[in-house]
Amino acid sequence: DVKVTQSSRYLVKRTGEKVFLECVQDMDHENMFWYRQDPGLGLRLIYFSYDVKMKEKGDIPEGYSVSREKKERFSLILESASTNQTSMYLCASSRTGVGSYEQYFGPGTRLTVT
Amino acid sequence: LAKTTQPISMDSYEGQEVNITCSHNNIATNDYITWYQQFPSQGPRFIIQGYKTKVKNEVASLFIPADRKSSTLSLPRVSLSDTAVYYCLVGDVRTGRRALTFGSGTRLQVQP
C-alpha cells in the first residue's frame, strides 16, 4: 500500500522561528511536491523536486525553501515563520512515466504561526 | 500550464448521477486531464485520468470531447460519502517534471 507520511499533523510556531516540515514516501517515486491549502484558494504549489538534490519553484515559493538529500525525503523549510504562513501544508509524490500522473498525498500538516 | 475553470459548488441527492464539467480552453497536445477528490482534513485522492474520448473505472467516468477543451466527470448514483471537493487538472504527464496546478475545485454536497 502506497504511503506518504508527514512529520506532524498539527504544529504551532512563533513568528520568526525556523520551521521544518518533513515528508517521506515509501514508493520510490522520483517526484515530490509541497503544496499549501487555504480556504477559497485551493491547493497552491510551493516547490517540487523531480530528483535528488533537484528542485523547482512552484507558484508561491517566496518565504520557503526545500531540501531533497535522499529520494524518499522532501523537506519544506520556513526560514523565518510569519503569520501569513499559517496554513495546511500537503506533501505529495508521483512517479515519472508515460500515461500516469497520479500524485499520492500525505495527511497534511496544519501549521499555525502566532 | 493550461488553466481550468469549474463550478464552485454543486448540490445533489443520493442516488442521482452527478456531472461536473471542467473547461480547459488552452489545453496542449501532450496534456492529460486528471480529476482528484478531497475530503475534509485529508489530502486529495486520484479518481481518474484521460486523454480523449471516454475513460471509465469503478468509481467514475470521464468524458472528453474531440476538441479536448472541456471534460466532464460523471459520478453514478452518488451517496452521502461522495460529498467532497473535486479538482480538475490538466498537464503533461510524460516527464513528471512539470507539476500540475490545482484550482479551487468544485464542492459537491450530496443530500439524503
XYZ file of C-alpha atoms in Angstrom:
226
model
C 0.000 0.000 0.000
C 1.457 3.345 -1.048
C 2.285 5.720 1.709
C 3.261 9.348 2.153
C 3.849 10.444 5.705
C 4.327 13.892 7.161
C 6.154 14.525 10.393
C 3.327 16.294 12.214
C -0.446 16.681 11.829
C -0.542 19.885 13.869
C 2.202 22.380 14.580
C 2.223 25.707 16.404
C 5.180 28.022 15.972
C 6.021 31.605 16.837
C 6.744 34.379 14.384
C 10.396 34.381 13.372
C 11.046 30.739 14.186
C 12.658 28.413 11.668
C 10.240 25.624 10.807
C 10.933 22.258 9.220
C 8.186 20.159 7.673
C 9.252 16.666 6.744
C 7.741 14.341 4.180
C 8.672 10.735 3.482
C 7.385 8.417 0.765
C 7.973 4.700 0.517
C 7.103 4.190 -3.141
C 10.488 5.009 -4.707
C 8.870 7.920 -6.546
C 11.051 10.343 -8.448
C 8.833 13.389 -7.964
C 7.832 15.084 -4.747
C 5.744 18.189 -4.137
C 4.849 20.669 -1.423
C 1.510 22.488 -1.535
C -0.300 24.782 0.803
C -4.058 24.880 1.005
C -6.082 27.843 2.191
C -9.865 28.308 2.209
C -11.136 29.539 -1.128
C -7.731 29.254 -2.797
C -7.472 25.535 -3.415
C -4.038 23.923 -3.442
C -1.100 26.066 -4.465
C 2.248 24.590 -5.382
C 5.211 25.867 -3.373
C 8.103 23.736 -4.655
C 8.615 20.426 -6.348
C 11.525 18.111 -6.917
C 11.975 15.592 -9.734
C 15.205 14.064 -8.476
C 17.531 14.048 -5.514
C 19.072 17.485 -4.965
C 16.916 18.925 -7.743
C 14.165 21.426 -7.090
C 11.968 23.831 -8.964
C 9.872 26.720 -7.770
C 6.145 26.423 -7.900
C 3.599 29.210 -7.888
C 4.309 30.636 -4.421
C 7.926 29.916 -3.360
C 8.535 33.181 -1.526
C 9.382 32.644 2.123
C 10.067 28.931 1.651
C 12.973 26.701 0.764
C 13.253 22.950 0.280
C 15.761 20.184 0.625
C 15.926 16.768 -1.005
C 19.039 14.893 0.046
C 17.500 11.438 -0.309
C 14.994 10.148 -2.802
C 12.369 9.295 -0.210
C 12.508 12.521 1.795
C 11.490 16.063 0.874
C 11.666 18.830 3.445
C 9.967 22.211 3.423
C 11.692 24.959 5.375
C 10.249 28.216 6.582
C 13.359 30.266 7.330
C 11.508 32.820 9.455
C 7.887 31.933 10.000
C 5.276 34.625 9.601
C 1.582 34.682 10.434
C 0.622 34.642 6.752
C 2.206 31.212 6.523
C -0.464 29.774 8.765
C -1.978 27.128 6.530
C -2.466 23.452 5.756
C 0.658 22.018 4.123
C 0.358 18.956 1.924
C 3.141 16.818 0.579
C 2.726 14.537 -2.440
C 4.790 12.205 -4.572
C 4.476 10.689 -8.025
C 6.464 8.583 -10.423
C 7.731 9.604 -13.800
C 6.248 7.723 -16.682
C 4.048 7.955 -19.711
C 0.349 7.912 -19.111
C 0.244 8.320 -15.372
C 0.384 11.358 -13.195
C -1.220 10.127 -10.049
C 0.015 12.099 -7.102
C -0.163 10.414 -3.714
C -0.783 12.828 -0.878
C 0.134 12.754 2.766
C -2.374 13.591 5.503
C -1.238 17.213 5.762
C 0.285 19.393 8.472
C -1.809 22.192 9.864
C 0.662 24.911 10.806
C -0.305 27.843 12.984
C 2.122 30.736 13.334
C 1.369 33.059 16.246
C 0.148 25.492 -17.930
C -3.426 25.172 -19.057
C -5.878 26.945 -16.776
C -9.041 25.158 -15.744
C -12.449 26.532 -14.853
C -15.044 24.542 -12.953
C -18.168 25.414 -10.939
C -17.545 26.455 -7.369
C -20.241 24.227 -5.934
C -22.952 21.725 -6.825
C -25.767 20.071 -4.907
C -27.264 16.657 -5.490
C -29.316 13.948 -3.814
C -28.415 10.395 -3.025
C -28.880 8.042 -5.946
C -28.576 10.710 -8.622
C -25.898 10.904 -11.297
C -23.657 13.930 -10.948
C -21.768 15.522 -13.823
C -19.079 18.093 -13.141
C -17.744 19.915 -16.176
C -14.320 21.484 -16.391
C -13.247 23.970 -19.051
C -9.632 23.983 -20.276
C -9.516 26.005 -23.467
C -5.723 26.213 -23.626
C -5.034 22.515 -23.297
C -1.853 21.463 -25.084
C -1.356 18.452 -27.303
C 0.563 16.496 -24.674
C -1.684 17.353 -21.747
C -3.710 14.766 -19.883
C -6.832 15.527 -17.839
C -6.903 14.304 -14.272
C -9.521 14.512 -11.541
C -8.941 14.359 -7.793
C -11.294 14.094 -4.824
C -10.650 15.640 -1.428
C -12.440 15.037 1.853
C -12.079 17.459 4.777
C -8.796 17.128 6.675
C -7.342 14.763 4.083
C -5.066 15.086 1.090
C -6.572 14.818 -2.397
C -7.065 11.365 -3.870
C -6.727 10.439 -7.532
C -10.019 9.475 -9.206
C -9.485 9.194 -12.942
C -7.296 10.332 -15.801
C -7.795 10.523 -19.559
C -6.537 11.942 -22.804
C -9.512 11.734 -25.164
C -12.952 10.173 -25.636
C -14.202 8.233 -22.647
C -12.483 6.614 -19.703
C -14.251 4.575 -17.066
C -13.218 2.926 -13.831
C -15.007 1.520 -10.820
C -15.522 4.972 -9.329
C -16.300 7.358 -12.175
C -16.389 8.065 -15.892
C -14.581 10.816 -17.723
C -15.914 12.219 -20.981
C -13.637 14.255 -23.209
C -14.937 15.737 -26.494
C -12.890 15.698 -29.670
C -11.584 19.261 -29.247
C -10.494 18.457 -25.642
C -11.345 21.969 -24.487
C -13.539 20.615 -21.734
C -14.131 17.418 -19.805
C -16.931 16.022 -17.679
C -16.523 13.882 -14.596
C -19.544 11.652 -14.111
C -20.306 10.069 -10.734
C -23.049 7.438 -10.995
C -25.602 7.171 -8.204
C -23.891 9.343 -5.630
C -24.112 8.688 -1.914
C -23.547 10.901 1.107
C -19.933 9.753 1.196
C -19.315 11.402 -2.176
C -19.635 14.814 -0.535
C -16.206 16.293 -1.209
C -14.270 18.791 -3.290
C -13.417 17.673 -6.824
C -10.446 19.111 -8.696
C -9.832 19.082 -12.431
C -6.199 19.304 -13.513
C -4.545 19.489 -16.901
C -0.883 18.828 -17.573
C 1.810 16.964 -19.417
C 2.346 13.656 -17.690
C 5.151 12.406 -19.860
C 8.053 13.597 -17.814
C 6.655 14.435 -14.424
C 8.888 17.484 -14.333
C 6.001 19.786 -14.951
C 3.853 19.975 -11.882
C 0.129 20.326 -12.162
C -1.892 23.237 -10.879
C -4.863 22.656 -8.627
C -7.611 25.253 -8.884
C -10.243 25.898 -6.259
C -12.242 22.829 -7.189
C -15.964 22.067 -7.118
C -17.566 21.468 -3.758
C -20.168 18.719 -4.161
C -22.797 18.428 -1.450
C -24.931 15.284 -1.512
C -28.188 15.433 0.416
C -30.164 12.439 1.696
